[in-house]
C-alpha positions as protocol buffer text, in pm:
chain_id: "A"
residue {
  index: 1
  type: UNK
  ca { x: 8379 y: 9050 z: 10239 }
}
residue {
  index: 2
  type: UNK
  ca { x: 8169 y: 9354 z: 10278 }
}
residue {
  index: 3
  type: UNK
  ca { x: 8359 y: 9707 z: 10141 }
}
residue {
  index: 4
  type: UNK
  ca { x: 8203 y: 9991 z: 10305 }
}
residue {
  index: 5
  type: UNK
  ca { x: 8385 y: 10276 z: 10179 }
}
residue {
  index: 6
  type: UNK
  ca { x: 8689 y: 10318 z: 9935 }
}
residue {
  index: 7
  type: UNK
  ca { x: 8968 y: 10591 z: 9937 }
}
residue {
  index: 8
  type: UNK
  ca { x: 9145 y: 10680 z: 9625 }
}
residue {
  index: 9
  type: UNK
  ca { x: 9531 y: 10769 z: 9761 }
}
residue {
  index: 10
  type: UNK
  ca { x: 9743 y: 11027 z: 9568 }
}
residue {
  index: 11
  type: UNK
  ca { x: 10106 y: 10900 z: 9610 }
}
residue {
  index: 12
  type: UNK
  ca { x: 10355 y: 11151 z: 9562 }
}
residue {
  index: 13
  type: UNK
  ca { x: 10740 y: 11189 z: 9643 }
}
residue {
  index: 14
  type: UNK
  ca { x: 10775 y: 11319 z: 10005 }
}
residue {
  index: 15
  type: UNK
  ca { x: 10994 y: 11625 z: 9909 }
}
residue {
  index: 16
  type: UNK
  ca { x: 10734 y: 11717 z: 9662 }
}
residue {
  index: 17
  type: UNK
  ca { x: 10418 y: 11692 z: 9890 }
}
residue {
  index: 18
  type: UNK
  ca { x: 10349 y: 12038 z: 9941 }
}
residue {
  index: 19
  type: UNK
  ca { x: 10289 y: 12073 z: 9572 }
}
residue {
  index: 20
  type: UNK
  ca { x: 10094 y: 11786 z: 9538 }
}
residue {
  index: 21
  type: UNK
  ca { x: 9875 y: 11941 z: 9857 }
}
residue {
  index: 22
  type: UNK
  ca { x: 9813 y: 12264 z: 9678 }
}
residue {
  index: 23
  type: UNK
  ca { x: 9723 y: 12108 z: 9344 }
}
residue {
  index: 24
  type: UNK
  ca { x: 9507 y: 11820 z: 9456 }
}
residue {
  index: 25
  type: UNK
  ca { x: 9275 y: 12043 z: 9719 }
}
residue {
  index: 26
  type: UNK
  ca { x: 9225 y: 12282 z: 9443 }
}
residue {
  index: 27
  type: UNK
  ca { x: 9153 y: 12051 z: 9175 }
}
residue {
  index: 28
  type: UNK
  ca { x: 8895 y: 11853 z: 9391 }
}
residue {
  index: 29
  type: UNK
  ca { x: 8753 y: 12151 z: 9609 }
}
residue {
  index: 30
  type: UNK
  ca { x: 8887 y: 12038 z: 9915 }
}
residue {
  index: 31
  type: UNK
  ca { x: 9050 y: 12114 z: 10225 }
}
residue {
  index: 32
  type: UNK
  ca { x: 9342 y: 11965 z: 10425 }
}
residue {
  index: 33
  type: UNK
  ca { x: 9324 y: 11766 z: 10731 }
}
residue {
  index: 34
  type: UNK
  ca { x: 9604 y: 11772 z: 10993 }
}
residue {
  index: 35
  type: UNK
  ca { x: 9921 y: 11558 z: 10913 }
}
residue {
  index: 36
  type: UNK
  ca { x: 9937 y: 11211 z: 11036 }
}
residue {
  index: 37
  type: UNK
  ca { x: 10190 y: 10944 z: 11049 }
}
residue {
  index: 38
  type: UNK
  ca { x: 10543 y: 10938 z: 11187 }
}
residue {
  index: 39
  type: UNK
  ca { x: 10652 y: 11153 z: 10909 }
}
residue {
  index: 40
  type: UNK
  ca { x: 10388 y: 11367 z: 10870 }
}
residue {
  index: 41
  type: UNK
  ca { x: 10332 y: 11197 z: 10528 }
}
residue {
  index: 42
  type: UNK
  ca { x: 9960 y: 11143 z: 10570 }
}
residue {
  index: 43
  type: UNK
  ca { x: 9661 y: 11378 z: 10476 }
}
residue {
  index: 44
  type: UNK
  ca { x: 9305 y: 11351 z: 10429 }
}
residue {
  index: 45
  type: UNK
  ca { x: 9135 y: 11561 z: 10146 }
}
residue {
  index: 46
  type: UNK
  ca { x: 8833 y: 11676 z: 10352 }
}
residue {
  index: 47
  type: UNK
  ca { x: 8511 y: 11822 z: 10130 }
}
residue {
  index: 48
  type: UNK
  ca { x: 8488 y: 12196 z: 10111 }
}
residue {
  index: 49
  type: UNK
  ca { x: 8158 y: 12333 z: 10175 }
}
residue {
  index: 50
  type: UNK
  ca { x: 7966 y: 12007 z: 10140 }
}
residue {
  index: 51
  type: UNK
  ca { x: 7818 y: 11960 z: 10473 }
}
residue {
  index: 52
  type: UNK
  ca { x: 7714 y: 11591 z: 10565 }
}
residue {
  index: 53
  type: UNK
  ca { x: 7972 y: 11448 z: 10301 }
}
residue {
  index: 54
  type: UNK
  ca { x: 8260 y: 11219 z: 10358 }
}
residue {
  index: 55
  type: UNK
  ca { x: 8597 y: 11230 z: 10220 }
}
residue {
  index: 56
  type: UNK
  ca { x: 8701 y: 10993 z: 9977 }
}
residue {
  index: 57
  type: UNK
  ca { x: 9085 y: 11083 z: 9869 }
}
residue {
  index: 58
  type: UNK
  ca { x: 9382 y: 11118 z: 10064 }
}
residue {
  index: 59
  type: UNK
  ca { x: 9736 y: 11215 z: 9988 }
}
residue {
  index: 60
  type: UNK
  ca { x: 10048 y: 11026 z: 10101 }
}
residue {
  index: 61
  type: UNK
  ca { x: 10427 y: 11136 z: 10100 }
}
residue {
  index: 62
  type: UNK
  ca { x: 10645 y: 10833 z: 9976 }
}
residue {
  index: 63
  type: UNK
  ca { x: 11024 y: 10814 z: 9988 }
}
residue {
  index: 64
  type: UNK
  ca { x: 11097 y: 10489 z: 9843 }
}
residue {
  index: 65
  type: UNK
  ca { x: 10933 y: 10574 z: 9481 }
}
residue {
  index: 66
  type: UNK
  ca { x: 10845 y: 10837 z: 9256 }
}
residue {
  index: 67
  type: UNK
  ca { x: 10461 y: 10761 z: 9375 }
}
residue {
  index: 68
  type: UNK
  ca { x: 10172 y: 10655 z: 9169 }
}
residue {
  index: 69
  type: UNK
  ca { x: 9802 y: 10579 z: 9337 }
}
residue {
  index: 70
  type: UNK
  ca { x: 9634 y: 10301 z: 9527 }
}
residue {
  index: 71
  type: UNK
  ca { x: 9350 y: 10198 z: 9688 }
}
residue {
  index: 72
  type: UNK
  ca { x: 9183 y: 10184 z: 10037 }
}
residue {
  index: 73
  type: UNK
  ca { x: 8951 y: 9932 z: 10134 }
}
residue {
  index: 74
  type: UNK
  ca { x: 8726 y: 10001 z: 10442 }
}
residue {
  index: 75
  type: UNK
  ca { x: 8585 y: 9745 z: 10621 }
}
residue {
  index: 76
  type: UNK
  ca { x: 8437 y: 9662 z: 10981 }
}
residue {
  index: 77
  type: UNK
  ca { x: 8657 y: 9362 z: 11026 }
}
residue {
  index: 78
  type: UNK
  ca { x: 8994 y: 9441 z: 10903 }
}
residue {
  index: 79
  type: UNK
  ca { x: 9189 y: 9094 z: 10992 }
}
residue {
  index: 80
  type: UNK
  ca { x: 8924 y: 8931 z: 10797 }
}
residue {
  index: 81
  type: UNK
  ca { x: 8986 y: 9133 z: 10498 }
}
residue {
  index: 82
  type: UNK
  ca { x: 9340 y: 9066 z: 10537 }
}
residue {
  index: 83
  type: UNK
  ca { x: 9267 y: 8707 z: 10587 }
}
residue {
  index: 84
  type: UNK
  ca { x: 9079 y: 8668 z: 10257 }
}
residue {
  index: 85
  type: UNK
  ca { x: 9319 y: 8846 z: 10057 }
}
residue {
  index: 86
  type: UNK
  ca { x: 9613 y: 8651 z: 10158 }
}
residue {
  index: 87
  type: UNK
  ca { x: 9421 y: 8331 z: 10107 }
}
residue {
  index: 88
  type: UNK
  ca { x: 9342 y: 8470 z: 9738 }
}
residue {
  index: 89
  type: UNK
  ca { x: 9713 y: 8548 z: 9658 }
}
residue {
  index: 90
  type: UNK
  ca { x: 9815 y: 8859 z: 9829 }
}
residue {
  index: 91
  type: UNK
  ca { x: 10142 y: 8947 z: 10044 }
}
residue {
  index: 92
  type: UNK
  ca { x: 10130 y: 9113 z: 10350 }
}
residue {
  index: 93
  type: UNK
  ca { x: 10382 y: 9407 z: 10328 }
}
residue {
  index: 94
  type: UNK
  ca { x: 10303 y: 9586 z: 10670 }
}
residue {
  index: 95
  type: UNK
  ca { x: 10071 y: 9501 z: 10940 }
}
residue {
  index: 96
  type: UNK
  ca { x: 9989 y: 9779 z: 11172 }
}
residue {
  index: 97
  type: UNK
  ca { x: 9754 y: 9618 z: 11404 }
}
residue {
  index: 98
  type: UNK
  ca { x: 9421 y: 9824 z: 11300 }
}
residue {
  index: 99
  type: UNK
  ca { x: 9518 y: 9854 z: 10937 }
}
residue {
  index: 100
  type: UNK
  ca { x: 9749 y: 9706 z: 10691 }
}
residue {
  index: 101
  type: UNK
  ca { x: 9949 y: 9721 z: 10354 }
}
residue {
  index: 102
  type: UNK
  ca { x: 9909 y: 9458 z: 10142 }
}
residue {
  index: 103
  type: UNK
  ca { x: 10040 y: 9380 z: 9784 }
}
residue {
  index: 104
  type: UNK
  ca { x: 9819 y: 9215 z: 9507 }
}
residue {
  index: 105
  type: UNK
  ca { x: 9952 y: 8886 z: 9315 }
}
residue {
  index: 106
  type: UNK
  ca { x: 10035 y: 9139 z: 9005 }
}
residue {
  index: 107
  type: UNK
  ca { x: 10221 y: 9416 z: 9234 }
}
residue {
  index: 108
  type: UNK
  ca { x: 10008 y: 9677 z: 9304 }
}
residue {
  index: 109
  type: UNK
  ca { x: 10012 y: 9805 z: 9656 }
}
residue {
  index: 110
  type: UNK
  ca { x: 9658 y: 9844 z: 9859 }
}
residue {
  index: 111
  type: UNK
  ca { x: 9548 y: 9903 z: 10216 }
}
residue {
  index: 112
  type: UNK
  ca { x: 9297 y: 9740 z: 10442 }
}
residue {
  index: 113
  type: UNK
  ca { x: 9168 y: 9991 z: 10674 }
}
residue {
  index: 114
  type: UNK
  ca { x: 8868 y: 10021 z: 10904 }
}
residue {
  index: 115
  type: UNK
  ca { x: 8540 y: 10158 z: 10835 }
}
residue {
  index: 116
  type: UNK
  ca { x: 8447 y: 10475 z: 11039 }
}
residue {
  index: 117
  type: UNK
  ca { x: 8100 y: 10514 z: 10929 }
}
residue {
  index: 118
  type: UNK
  ca { x: 8173 y: 10691 z: 10598 }
}
residue {
  index: 119
  type: UNK
  ca { x: 7849 y: 10668 z: 10370 }
}
residue {
  index: 120
  type: UNK
  ca { x: 7812 y: 10984 z: 10146 }
}
residue {
  index: 121
  type: UNK
  ca { x: 8046 y: 11074 z: 9884 }
}
residue {
  index: 122
  type: UNK
  ca { x: 8126 y: 11430 z: 9794 }
}
residue {
  index: 123
  type: UNK
  ca { x: 7929 y: 11631 z: 9523 }
}
residue {
  index: 124
  type: UNK
  ca { x: 8111 y: 11665 z: 9186 }
}
residue {
  index: 125
  type: UNK
  ca { x: 8347 y: 11999 z: 9150 }
}
residue {
  index: 126
  type: UNK
  ca { x: 8396 y: 12216 z: 8871 }
}
residue {
  index: 127
  type: UNK
  ca { x: 8241 y: 11949 z: 8637 }
}
residue {
  index: 128
  type: UNK
  ca { x: 8461 y: 11643 z: 8746 }
}
residue {
  index: 129
  type: UNK
  ca { x: 8474 y: 11385 z: 8999 }
}
residue {
  index: 130
  type: UNK
  ca { x: 8781 y: 11146 z: 9114 }
}
residue {
  index: 131
  type: UNK
  ca { x: 8625 y: 10827 z: 9124 }
}
residue {
  index: 132
  type: UNK
  ca { x: 8866 y: 10572 z: 8981 }
}
residue {
  index: 133
  type: UNK
  ca { x: 9192 y: 10403 z: 9018 }
}
residue {
  index: 134
  type: UNK
  ca { x: 9312 y: 10216 z: 8752 }
}
residue {
  index: 135
  type: UNK
  ca { x: 9550 y: 9926 z: 8760 }
}
residue {
  index: 136
  type: UNK
  ca { x: 9769 y: 9908 z: 8445 }
}
residue {
  index: 137
  type: UNK
  ca { x: 9871 y: 9534 z: 8433 }
}
residue {
  index: 138
  type: UNK
  ca { x: 10098 y: 9346 z: 8220 }
}
residue {
  index: 139
  type: UNK
  ca { x: 9935 y: 9055 z: 7998 }
}
residue {
  index: 140
  type: UNK
  ca { x: 10070 y: 8790 z: 8171 }
}
residue {
  index: 141
  type: UNK
  ca { x: 9925 y: 8878 z: 8506 }
}
residue {
  index: 142
  type: UNK
  ca { x: 9616 y: 9028 z: 8374 }
}
residue {
  index: 143
  type: UNK
  ca { x: 9372 y: 8737 z: 8413 }
}
residue {
  index: 144
  type: UNK
  ca { x: 9475 y: 8636 z: 8767 }
}
residue {
  index: 145
  type: UNK
  ca { x: 9506 y: 8992 z: 8871 }
}
residue {
  index: 146
  type: UNK
  ca { x: 9149 y: 9062 z: 8731 }
}
residue {
  index: 147
  type: UNK
  ca { x: 9017 y: 8733 z: 8919 }
}
residue {
  index: 148
  type: UNK
  ca { x: 9177 y: 8844 z: 9246 }
}
residue {
  index: 149
  type: UNK
  ca { x: 9005 y: 9166 z: 9264 }
}
residue {
  index: 150
  type: UNK
  ca { x: 8678 y: 9055 z: 9155 }
}
residue {
  index: 151
  type: UNK
  ca { x: 8667 y: 8777 z: 9420 }
}
residue {
  index: 152
  type: UNK
  ca { x: 8844 y: 8997 z: 9682 }
}
residue {
  index: 153
  type: UNK
  ca { x: 8573 y: 9293 z: 9645 }
}
residue {
  index: 154
  type: UNK
  ca { x: 8250 y: 9115 z: 9524 }
}
residue {
  index: 155
  type: UNK
  ca { x: 8203 y: 9403 z: 9310 }
}
residue {
  index: 156
  type: UNK
  ca { x: 8002 y: 9367 z: 8999 }
}
residue {
  index: 157
  type: UNK
  ca { x: 8237 y: 9274 z: 8720 }
}
residue {
  index: 158
  type: UNK
  ca { x: 8175 y: 9438 z: 8361 }
}
residue {
  index: 159
  type: UNK
  ca { x: 8352 y: 9380 z: 8060 }
}
residue {
  index: 160
  type: UNK
  ca { x: 8473 y: 9657 z: 7872 }
}
residue {
  index: 161
  type: UNK
  ca { x: 8374 y: 9694 z: 7532 }
}
residue {
  index: 162
  type: UNK
  ca { x: 8732 y: 9653 z: 7441 }
}
residue {
  index: 163
  type: UNK
  ca { x: 8937 y: 9345 z: 7568 }
}
residue {
  index: 164
  type: UNK
  ca { x: 9179 y: 9500 z: 7736 }
}
residue {
  index: 165
  type: UNK
  ca { x: 8975 y: 9673 z: 7999 }
}
residue {
  index: 166
  type: UNK
  ca { x: 8765 y: 9530 z: 8318 }
}
residue {
  index: 167
  type: UNK
  ca { x: 8548 y: 9758 z: 8527 }
}
residue {
  index: 168
  type: UNK
  ca { x: 8475 y: 9638 z: 8877 }
}
residue {
  index: 169
  type: UNK
  ca { x: 8191 y: 9859 z: 8966 }
}
residue {
  index: 170
  type: UNK
  ca { x: 8117 y: 9867 z: 9363 }
}
residue {
  index: 171
  type: UNK
  ca { x: 7740 y: 9885 z: 9490 }
}
residue {
  index: 172
  type: UNK
  ca { x: 7602 y: 10237 z: 9480 }
}
residue {
  index: 173
  type: UNK
  ca { x: 7742 y: 10502 z: 9702 }
}
residue {
  index: 174
  type: UNK
  ca { x: 8099 y: 10401 z: 9730 }
}
residue {
  index: 175
  type: UNK
  ca { x: 8283 y: 10665 z: 9557 }
}
residue {
  index: 176
  type: UNK
  ca { x: 8614 y: 10489 z: 9410 }
}
residue {
  index: 177
  type: UNK
  ca { x: 8605 y: 10211 z: 9149 }
}
residue {
  index: 178
  type: UNK
  ca { x: 8839 y: 9987 z: 8983 }
}
residue {
  index: 179
  type: UNK
  ca { x: 8945 y: 9957 z: 8627 }
}
residue {
  index: 180
  type: UNK
  ca { x: 9201 y: 9709 z: 8510 }
}
residue {
  index: 181
  type: UNK
  ca { x: 9372 y: 9780 z: 8190 }
}
residue {
  index: 182
  type: UNK
  ca { x: 9574 y: 9514 z: 8028 }
}
residue {
  index: 183
  type: UNK
  ca { x: 9921 y: 9679 z: 7898 }
}
residue {
  index: 184
  type: UNK
  ca { x: 10066 y: 9576 z: 7567 }
}
residue {
  index: 185
  type: UNK
  ca { x: 10403 y: 9489 z: 7675 }
}
residue {
  index: 186
  type: UNK
  ca { x: 10547 y: 9303 z: 8009 }
}
residue {
  index: 187
  type: UNK
  ca { x: 10668 y: 9553 z: 8243 }
}
residue {
  index: 188
  type: UNK
  ca { x: 10573 y: 9621 z: 8617 }
}
residue {
  index: 189
  type: UNK
  ca { x: 10229 y: 9665 z: 8717 }
}
residue {
  index: 190
  type: UNK
  ca { x: 10145 y: 10018 z: 8850 }
}
residue {
  index: 191
  type: UNK
  ca { x: 9841 y: 10229 z: 8914 }
}
residue {
  index: 192
  type: UNK
  ca { x: 9717 y: 10579 z: 8815 }
}
residue {
  index: 193
  type: UNK
  ca { x: 9412 y: 10796 z: 8899 }
}
residue {
  index: 194
  type: UNK
  ca { x: 9115 y: 10869 z: 8676 }
}
residue {
  index: 195
  type: UNK
  ca { x: 8891 y: 11146 z: 8679 }
}
residue {
  index: 196
  type: UNK
  ca { x: 8548 y: 11158 z: 8541 }
}
residue {
  index: 197
  type: UNK
  ca { x: 8494 y: 11512 z: 8330 }
}
residue {
  index: 198
  type: UNK
  ca { x: 8187 y: 11650 z: 8161 }
}
residue {
  index: 199
  type: UNK
  ca { x: 8383 y: 11869 z: 7933 }
}
residue {
  index: 200
  type: UNK
  ca { x: 8756 y: 11736 z: 7953 }
}
residue {
  index: 201
  type: UNK
  ca { x: 8886 y: 12068 z: 7742 }
}
residue {
  index: 202
  type: UNK
  ca { x: 8709 y: 12292 z: 8020 }
}
residue {
  index: 203
  type: UNK
  ca { x: 8882 y: 12080 z: 8313 }
}
residue {
  index: 204
  type: UNK
  ca { x: 9200 y: 12078 z: 8153 }
}
residue {
  index: 205
  type: UNK
  ca { x: 9224 y: 12427 z: 8121 }
}
residue {
  index: 206
  type: UNK
  ca { x: 9151 y: 12462 z: 8481 }
}
residue {
  index: 207
  type: UNK
  ca { x: 9392 y: 12219 z: 8593 }
}
residue {
  index: 208
  type: UNK
  ca { x: 9656 y: 12360 z: 8356 }
}
residue {
  index: 209
  type: UNK
  ca { x: 9592 y: 12696 z: 8533 }
}
residue {
  index: 210
  type: UNK
  ca { x: 9642 y: 12526 z: 8861 }
}
residue {
  index: 211
  type: UNK
  ca { x: 9999 y: 12390 z: 8752 }
}
residue {
  index: 212
  type: UNK
  ca { x: 9947 y: 12070 z: 8543 }
}
residue {
  index: 213
  type: UNK
  ca { x: 10093 y: 11975 z: 8203 }
}
residue {
  index: 214
  type: UNK
  ca { x: 9953 y: 11800 z: 7933 }
}
residue {
  index: 215
  type: UNK
  ca { x: 10125 y: 11484 z: 7856 }
}
residue {
  index: 216
  type: UNK
  ca { x: 9901 y: 11331 z: 7579 }
}
residue {
  index: 217
  type: UNK
  ca { x: 9562 y: 11444 z: 7432 }
}
residue {
  index: 218
  type: UNK
  ca { x: 9312 y: 11199 z: 7298 }
}
residue {
  index: 219
  type: UNK
  ca { x: 9007 y: 11241 z: 7155 }
}
residue {
  index: 220
  type: UNK
  ca { x: 8770 y: 11151 z: 7481 }
}
residue {
  index: 221
  type: UNK
  ca { x: 9101 y: 11157 z: 7733 }
}
residue {
  index: 222
  type: UNK
  ca { x: 9367 y: 11316 z: 7831 }
}
residue {
  index: 223
  type: UNK
  ca { x: 9672 y: 11242 z: 8022 }
}
residue {
  index: 224
  type: UNK
  ca { x: 9832 y: 11509 z: 8241 }
}
residue {
  index: 225
  type: UNK
  ca { x: 10157 y: 11544 z: 8493 }
}
residue {
  index: 226
  type: UNK
  ca { x: 10074 y: 11717 z: 8828 }
}
residue {
  index: 227
  type: UNK
  ca { x: 10311 y: 11992 z: 8964 }
}
residue {
  index: 228
  type: UNK
  ca { x: 10446 y: 11703 z: 9172 }
}
residue {
  index: 229
  type: UNK
  ca { x: 10540 y: 11506 z: 8886 }
}
residue {
  index: 230
  type: UNK
  ca { x: 10269 y: 11233 z: 8895 }
}
residue {
  index: 231
  type: UNK
  ca { x: 10065 y: 11164 z: 8582 }
}
residue {
  index: 232
  type: UNK
  ca { x: 9696 y: 11119 z: 8619 }
}
residue {
  index: 233
  type: UNK
  ca { x: 9390 y: 11118 z: 8329 }
}
residue {
  index: 234
  type: UNK
  ca { x: 9089 y: 11321 z: 8247 }
}
residue {
  index: 235
  type: UNK
  ca { x: 8812 y: 11083 z: 8095 }
}
residue {
  index: 236
  type: UNK
  ca { x: 8499 y: 11168 z: 7929 }
}
residue {
  index: 237
  type: UNK
  ca { x: 8278 y: 11010 z: 8160 }
}
residue {
  index: 238
  type: UNK
  ca { x: 7981 y: 11119 z: 8337 }
}
residue {
  index: 239
  type: UNK
  ca { x: 8104 y: 11246 z: 8668 }
}
residue {
  index: 240
  type: UNK
  ca { x: 7768 y: 11157 z: 8839 }
}
residue {
  index: 241
  type: UNK
  ca { x: 7777 y: 10792 z: 8706 }
}
residue {
  index: 242
  type: UNK
  ca { x: 8127 y: 10730 z: 8587 }
}
residue {
  index: 243
  type: UNK
  ca { x: 7950 y: 10584 z: 8278 }
}
residue {
  index: 244
  type: UNK
  ca { x: 8024 y: 10717 z: 7918 }
}
residue {
  index: 245
  type: UNK
  ca { x: 7789 y: 10978 z: 7803 }
}
residue {
  index: 246
  type: UNK
  ca { x: 7495 y: 10874 z: 7589 }
}
residue {
  index: 247
  type: UNK
  ca { x: 7594 y: 10509 z: 7622 }
}
residue {
  index: 248
  type: UNK
  ca { x: 7447 y: 10211 z: 7794 }
}
residue {
  index: 249
  type: UNK
  ca { x: 7576 y: 10242 z: 8124 }
}
residue {
  index: 250
  type: UNK
  ca { x: 7702 y: 9863 z: 8145 }
}
residue {
  index: 251
  type: UNK
  ca { x: 7973 y: 10031 z: 7917 }
}
residue {
  index: 252
  type: UNK
  ca { x: 8185 y: 10208 z: 8181 }
}
residue {
  index: 253
  type: UNK
  ca { x: 8539 y: 10157 z: 8085 }
}
residue {
  index: 254
  type: UNK
  ca { x: 8767 y: 10433 z: 7977 }
}
residue {
  index: 255
  type: UNK
  ca { x: 8877 y: 10472 z: 7605 }
}
residue {
  index: 256
  type: UNK
  ca { x: 9265 y: 10468 z: 7653 }
}
residue {
  index: 257
  type: UNK
  ca { x: 9535 y: 10274 z: 7442 }
}
residue {
  index: 258
  type: UNK
  ca { x: 9847 y: 10295 z: 7609 }
}
residue {
  index: 259
  type: UNK
  ca { x: 10233 y: 10221 z: 7555 }
}
residue {
  index: 260
  type: UNK
  ca { x: 10538 y: 10269 z: 7772 }
}
residue {
  index: 261
  type: UNK
  ca { x: 10529 y: 10595 z: 7961 }
}
residue {
  index: 262
  type: UNK
  ca { x: 10818 y: 10847 z: 7920 }
}
residue {
  index: 263
  type: UNK
  ca { x: 11115 y: 10814 z: 8191 }
}
residue {
  index: 264
  type: UNK
  ca { x: 11049 y: 11005 z: 8502 }
}
residue {
  index: 265
  type: UNK
  ca { x: 10675 y: 11027 z: 8520 }
}
residue {
  index: 266
  type: UNK
  ca { x: 10643 y: 10849 z: 8837 }
}
residue {
  index: 267
  type: UNK
  ca { x: 10462 y: 10526 z: 8817 }
}
residue {
  index: 268
  type: UNK
  ca { x: 10156 y: 10694 z: 8629 }
}
residue {
  index: 269
  type: UNK
  ca { x: 9984 y: 10556 z: 8277 }
}
residue {
  index: 270
  type: UNK
  ca { x: 10155 y: 10494 z: 8000 }
}
residue {
  index: 271
  type: UNK
  ca { x: 10111 y: 10744 z: 7673 }
}
residue {
  index: 272
  type: UNK
  ca { x: 9839 y: 10691 z: 7443 }
}
residue {
  index: 273
  type: UNK
  ca { x: 9923 y: 10548 z: 7099 }
}
residue {
  index: 274
  type: UNK
  ca { x: 9674 y: 10770 z: 6870 }
}
residue {
  index: 275
  type: UNK
  ca { x: 9299 y: 10790 z: 6919 }
}
residue {
  index: 276
  type: UNK
  ca { x: 9048 y: 10541 z: 6909 }
}
residue {
  index: 277
  type: UNK
  ca { x: 8689 y: 10579 z: 6863 }
}
residue {
  index: 278
  type: UNK
  ca { x: 8451 y: 10517 z: 7145 }
}
residue {
  index: 279
  type: UNK
  ca { x: 8405 y: 10204 z: 7236 }
}
residue {
  index: 280
  type: UNK
  ca { x: 8085 y: 9987 z: 7116 }
}
residue {
  index: 281
  type: UNK
  ca { x: 7782 y: 9916 z: 7389 }
}
residue {
  index: 282
  type: UNK
  ca { x: 7841 y: 9587 z: 7565 }
}
């Protein structure tokens, strides 16, 4: 199954969609598309001032949950992608004909959508790039979930330098990759967004000026909460390549070590338990 493009989806409570729109367009240097959906719940963040580049981030207002994140997989044959995902253990949640919502074996939602010819990812904006959807998976489901995504995408599977991380790196040019993180405890799976940052302190300062609040600061990462209540991460990685600076590019996992997220944090990453050194290569 060939995945031709990927979108990172920012899922936030519908009642706070205006706050999410303002914040995420500012931090990604984008402008809003027209509202779509029966309730005006879908938006694409269009590259601002970058002619010839394609969008890779979308925003959704959700009513049932506090939000989080998910990935959209774009393909020329949506029905085949749905079939393949279900054979590998995914559940079909909603079939909209030319696109569908599915649930992976561990529980995170994702979408199979048609490819519309997107080929050129937007540039780095203000020293950062939203380039990763991190799936936070409980220990009992981690191996099966990793195998599911490995087989479904066919992307290069890279072991992290710490055993709780696995990176699925797409072919060159695709804008959003997957990081699977094995949690320390048994709790429901969730997902959050990661931004690769050349200078975390500078990016954090800019995000705080735009309304984000710090949840936890590590040596090479920071957890922030956006104005709509969702948590996400700033990570010390090369925004161009996604790799750790000055390290073997096979080692591309994010250095994080999480426990349970505080109540009311909108399904994002759990809060770090102290700082770890950079992971070793390989």
